[in-house]
XYZ file of C-alpha atoms in Angstrom:
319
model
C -62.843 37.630 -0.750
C -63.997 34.001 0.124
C -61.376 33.772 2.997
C -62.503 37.266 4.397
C -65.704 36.337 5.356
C -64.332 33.483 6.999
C -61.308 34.915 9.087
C -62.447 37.298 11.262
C -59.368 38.027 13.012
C -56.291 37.379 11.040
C -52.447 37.373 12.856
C -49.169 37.114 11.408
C -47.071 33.760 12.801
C -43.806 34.990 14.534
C -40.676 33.352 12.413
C -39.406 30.448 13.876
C -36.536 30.555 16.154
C -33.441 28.890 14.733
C -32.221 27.816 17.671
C -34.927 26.751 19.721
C -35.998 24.578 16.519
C -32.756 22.328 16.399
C -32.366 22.549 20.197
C -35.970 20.814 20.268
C -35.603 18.717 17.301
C -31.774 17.209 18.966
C -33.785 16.701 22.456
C -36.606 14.578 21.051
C -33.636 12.468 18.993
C -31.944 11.886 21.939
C -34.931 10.997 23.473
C -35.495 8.084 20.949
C -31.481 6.955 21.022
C -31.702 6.650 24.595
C -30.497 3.180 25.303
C -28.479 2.947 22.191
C -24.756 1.160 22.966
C -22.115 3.732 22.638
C -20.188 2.018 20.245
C -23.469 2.243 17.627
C -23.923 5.829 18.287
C -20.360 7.513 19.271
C -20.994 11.414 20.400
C -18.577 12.822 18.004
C -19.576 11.102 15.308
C -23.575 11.814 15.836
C -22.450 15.419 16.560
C -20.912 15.767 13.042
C -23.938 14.049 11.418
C -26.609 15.996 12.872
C -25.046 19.974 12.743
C -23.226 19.265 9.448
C -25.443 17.969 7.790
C -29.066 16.618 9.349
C -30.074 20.205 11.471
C -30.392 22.017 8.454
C -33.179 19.995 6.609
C -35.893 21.487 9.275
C -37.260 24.639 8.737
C -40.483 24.319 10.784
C -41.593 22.784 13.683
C -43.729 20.622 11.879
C -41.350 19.084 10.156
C -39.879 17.929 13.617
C -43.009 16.441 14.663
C -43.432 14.351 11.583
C -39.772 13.070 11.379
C -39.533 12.333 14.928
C -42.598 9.949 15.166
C -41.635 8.180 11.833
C -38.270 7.315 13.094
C -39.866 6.477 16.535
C -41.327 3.816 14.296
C -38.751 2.493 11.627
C -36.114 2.714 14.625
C -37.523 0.604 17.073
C -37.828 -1.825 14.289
C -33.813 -2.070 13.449
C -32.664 -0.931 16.889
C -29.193 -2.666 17.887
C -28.583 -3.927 14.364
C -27.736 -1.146 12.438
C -25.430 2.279 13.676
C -28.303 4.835 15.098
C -26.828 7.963 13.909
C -26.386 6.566 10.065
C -29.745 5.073 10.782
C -30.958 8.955 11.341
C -28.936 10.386 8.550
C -30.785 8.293 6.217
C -34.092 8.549 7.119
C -33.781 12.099 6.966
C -33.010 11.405 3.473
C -35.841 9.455 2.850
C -37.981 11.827 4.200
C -37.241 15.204 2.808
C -35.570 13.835 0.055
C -37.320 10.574 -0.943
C -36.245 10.341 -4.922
C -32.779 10.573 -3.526
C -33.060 8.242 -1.303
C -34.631 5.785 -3.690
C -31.497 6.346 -6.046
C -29.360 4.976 -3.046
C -31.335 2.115 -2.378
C -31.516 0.767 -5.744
C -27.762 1.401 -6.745
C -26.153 0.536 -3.287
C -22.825 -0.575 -4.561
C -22.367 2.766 -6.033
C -21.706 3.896 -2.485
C -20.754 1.071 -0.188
C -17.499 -0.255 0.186
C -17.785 -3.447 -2.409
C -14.692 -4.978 -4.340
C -16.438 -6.010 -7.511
C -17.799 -2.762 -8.811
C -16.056 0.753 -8.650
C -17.777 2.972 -6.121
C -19.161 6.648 -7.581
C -16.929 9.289 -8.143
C -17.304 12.889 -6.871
C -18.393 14.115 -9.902
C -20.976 11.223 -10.522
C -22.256 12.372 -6.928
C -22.817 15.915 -7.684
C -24.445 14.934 -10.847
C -26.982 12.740 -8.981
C -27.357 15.559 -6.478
C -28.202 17.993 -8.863
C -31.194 16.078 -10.201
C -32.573 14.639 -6.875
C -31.343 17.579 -5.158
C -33.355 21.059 -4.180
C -30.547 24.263 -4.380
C -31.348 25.128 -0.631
C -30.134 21.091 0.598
C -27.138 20.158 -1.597
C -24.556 21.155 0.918
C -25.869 19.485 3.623
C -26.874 16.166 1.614
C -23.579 16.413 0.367
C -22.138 16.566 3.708
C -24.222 13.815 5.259
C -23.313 11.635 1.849
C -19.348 12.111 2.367
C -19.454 11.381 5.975
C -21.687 7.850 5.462
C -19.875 6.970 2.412
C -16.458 7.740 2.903
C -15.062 5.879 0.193
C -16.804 8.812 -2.361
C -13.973 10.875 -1.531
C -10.735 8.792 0.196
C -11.524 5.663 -2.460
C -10.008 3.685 0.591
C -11.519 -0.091 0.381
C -9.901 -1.030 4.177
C -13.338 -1.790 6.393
C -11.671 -1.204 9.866
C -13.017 -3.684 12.900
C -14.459 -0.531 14.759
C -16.584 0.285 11.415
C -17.456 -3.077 11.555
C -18.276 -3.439 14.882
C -20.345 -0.101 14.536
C -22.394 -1.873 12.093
C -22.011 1.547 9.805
C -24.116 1.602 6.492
C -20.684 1.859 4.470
C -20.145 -1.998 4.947
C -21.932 -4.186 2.489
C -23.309 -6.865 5.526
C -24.990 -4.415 6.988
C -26.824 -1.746 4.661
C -29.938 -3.461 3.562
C -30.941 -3.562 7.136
C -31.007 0.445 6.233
C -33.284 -0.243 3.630
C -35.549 -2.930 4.780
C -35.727 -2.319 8.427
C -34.864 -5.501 9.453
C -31.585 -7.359 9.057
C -30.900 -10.113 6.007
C -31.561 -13.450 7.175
C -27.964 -14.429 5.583
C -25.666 -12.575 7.962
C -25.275 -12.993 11.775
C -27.363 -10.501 13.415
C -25.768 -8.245 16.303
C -28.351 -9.522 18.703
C -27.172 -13.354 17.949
C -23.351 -12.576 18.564
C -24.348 -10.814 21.665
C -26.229 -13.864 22.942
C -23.521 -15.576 22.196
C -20.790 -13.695 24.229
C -23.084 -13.775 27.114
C -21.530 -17.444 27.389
C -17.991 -16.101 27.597
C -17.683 -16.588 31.345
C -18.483 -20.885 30.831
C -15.886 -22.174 28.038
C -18.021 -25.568 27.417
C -20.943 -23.385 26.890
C -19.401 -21.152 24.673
C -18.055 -23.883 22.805
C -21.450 -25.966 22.591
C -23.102 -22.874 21.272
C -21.190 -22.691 18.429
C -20.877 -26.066 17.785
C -24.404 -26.202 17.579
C -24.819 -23.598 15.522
C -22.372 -24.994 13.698
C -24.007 -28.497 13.010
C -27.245 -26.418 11.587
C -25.259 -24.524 8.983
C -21.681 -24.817 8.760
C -21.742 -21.704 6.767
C -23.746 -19.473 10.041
C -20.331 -21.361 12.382
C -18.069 -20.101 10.267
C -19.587 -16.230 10.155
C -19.745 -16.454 13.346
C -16.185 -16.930 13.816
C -15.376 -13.976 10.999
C -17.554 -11.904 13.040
C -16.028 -12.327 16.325
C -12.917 -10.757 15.309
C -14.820 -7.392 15.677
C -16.111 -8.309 19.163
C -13.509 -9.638 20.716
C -11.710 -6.461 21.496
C -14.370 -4.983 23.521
C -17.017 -6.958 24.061
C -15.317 -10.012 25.640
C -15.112 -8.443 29.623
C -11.560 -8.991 30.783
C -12.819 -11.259 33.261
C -14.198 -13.502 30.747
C -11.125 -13.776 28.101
C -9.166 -16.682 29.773
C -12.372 -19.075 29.447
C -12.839 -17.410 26.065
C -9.422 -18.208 25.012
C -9.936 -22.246 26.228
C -13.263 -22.260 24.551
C -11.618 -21.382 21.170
C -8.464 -23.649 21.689
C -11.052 -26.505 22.592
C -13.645 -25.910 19.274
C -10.078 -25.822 17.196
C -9.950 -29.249 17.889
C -13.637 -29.627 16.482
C -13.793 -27.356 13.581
C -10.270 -28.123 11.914
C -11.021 -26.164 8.864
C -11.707 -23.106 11.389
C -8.125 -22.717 12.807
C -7.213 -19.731 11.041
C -9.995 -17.708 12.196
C -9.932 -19.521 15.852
C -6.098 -18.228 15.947
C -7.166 -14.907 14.977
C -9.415 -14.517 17.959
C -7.091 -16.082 20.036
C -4.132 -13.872 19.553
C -7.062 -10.789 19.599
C -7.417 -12.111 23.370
C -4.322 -12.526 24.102
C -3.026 -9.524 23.132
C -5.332 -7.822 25.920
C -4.312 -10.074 28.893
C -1.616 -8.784 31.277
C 1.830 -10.715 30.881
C 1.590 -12.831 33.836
C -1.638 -14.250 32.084
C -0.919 -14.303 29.087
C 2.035 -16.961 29.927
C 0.295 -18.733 31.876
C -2.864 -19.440 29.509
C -0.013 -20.201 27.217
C 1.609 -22.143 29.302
C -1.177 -24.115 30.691
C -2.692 -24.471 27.457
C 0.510 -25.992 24.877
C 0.187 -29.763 24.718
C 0.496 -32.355 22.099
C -2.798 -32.925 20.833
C -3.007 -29.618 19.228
C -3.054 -28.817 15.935
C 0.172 -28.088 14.791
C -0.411 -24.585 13.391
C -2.249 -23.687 16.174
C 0.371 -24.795 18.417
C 3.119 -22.684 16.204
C 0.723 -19.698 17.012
C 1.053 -19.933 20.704
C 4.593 -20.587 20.517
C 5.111 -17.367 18.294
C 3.018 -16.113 21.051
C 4.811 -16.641 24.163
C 8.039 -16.054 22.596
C 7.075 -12.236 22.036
C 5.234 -12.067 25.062
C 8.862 -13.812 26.901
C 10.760 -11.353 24.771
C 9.301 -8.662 26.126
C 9.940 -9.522 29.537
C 13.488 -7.956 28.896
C 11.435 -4.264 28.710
C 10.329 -4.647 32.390
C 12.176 -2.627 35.077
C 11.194 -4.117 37.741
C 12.572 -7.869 39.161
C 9.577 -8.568 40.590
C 7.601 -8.656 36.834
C 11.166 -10.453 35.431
C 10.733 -12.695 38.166
């Protein structure tokens, strides 16, 4: 009776079209991805986050609104150092679901790849969902769940390079950057190995860098060097991998407790050089003042890469 003599002219809202909601909500995510490296926010992958499991958390477009300009915020923040479309997936969490989300946060190895503790089972998960959980969202939370934690379902401890390199929440490095918005001061951020790479092209710079680094904290040198092996397959531009290669064979006579990982990269490198130049930065590069295990690496080297010679056709490439 109260409201009547305030509302003169009442109107029913139309419902909300389904379609036009997600369209606009997947345009205005876009929108604040644009710019976002390929490799940190593959189509496919961002395609199965967002219909299977993200879209179905909005109901109005409110709720659009208010996510978008929070993760116009918290994204900006963490942008390049953490994989945008997990980044997404667990905001959403955080922001329809908050109680879940705080569960995550606070029991972390329950869901990430880690060898010291066991990870939770299915039936754990759908026991935390059920509390946390409204009816109407525990398919798609469950969804979203399986597809960032894979290891809830395939109990497969492997952390591939490209999951590395993708700086996905599943690997242990990387997820309290998901959580704090910024990433740990203890691991090599994915703007610092970028920097780095930009010396590629200039092997004495490349190699100074790190030896610098290096001379700082011997611990930050020798992450670096772990780290590279998830670069060096795609981010090293072909034109660059020859001076790459000497700068590695030149700080392996500096860092002698670094070969290992310095042959690793190497044989990465390698391994993507045609066979003309692959011999020849070999070739050009085997002399006596090696290390000796570093030198049996380049011999293993060019005797597969001779070997294979054989396979070729043409005289020309024998030749």
């Amino acid at each position: 009776e109260y409201l009547e003599k305030i509302i003169q002219a009442p109107f029913v809202v139309p419902e909300v079209n389904r379609a036009a909601l997600v369209a606009g909500l997947r345009k205005r995510l876009d929108e604040i991805l644009e710019g976002t490296p390929e490799e940190l926010c593959k189509q496919s992958y961002w395609d199965s986050l967002f219909y299977e499991g993200i879209e179905h958390f909005f109901t109005v477009p409110r709720d659009v609104v208010r996510f978008c300009n929070t993760v116009t915020v918290t994204y900006s923040a963490v942008r390049g150092e953490v994989n945008a479309a997990d980044f997404i997936a667990i905001e959403a969490i955080r922001f329809f679901l908050l109680d879940l989300y705080m569960y995550i946060r606070d029991n972390q190895y329950e869901f990430i790849c880690n060898y010291d503790k066991e990870q939770i089972s299915e039936q754990e998960l759908n026991s935390v969902l059920t509390k946390r959980v409204p009816e109407s969202f525990l398919t798609c939370t469950e969804k979203i769940l399986k597809i960032l934690f894979p290891y809830i379902i395939k109990g497969n401890r492997t952390i591939g390079s490209a999951i590395r390199r993708g700086l996905h929440i599943q690997v242990l490095e990387f997820a309290p950057c998901y959580f704090r918005f910024n990433p740990s001061p203890k691991t090599i951020s994915h703007a610092e190995m970028m920097q780095w790479l930009e010396k590629a092209g200039d092997a004495e710079a490349f190699k100074a860098d790190l030896l610098r680094a290096n001379e700082r904290d011997p611990l930050r040198g020798h992450q670096r060097l772990e780290k590279l092996q998830d670069y060096v397959r795609n981010d090293v531009q072909e034109k660059d991998i020859y001076t790459t290669v000497i700068a590695l064979l030149n700080l392996a006579d500096k860092l002698h407790n670094e070969t290992s990982l310095i042959k690793e990269n190497i044989s990465i490198l390698l391994n993507r050089l045609g066979l003309a130049l692959k011999l020849r930065t070999i070739v050009e590069n085997i002399n006596n003042d090696r290390k000796p295990d570093l030198l049996g690496r380049l011999y293993n080297i060019l005797e597969s890469a001779v070997a294979s010679v054989s396979d070729y056709k043409d005289p020309k490439v024998r030749e």
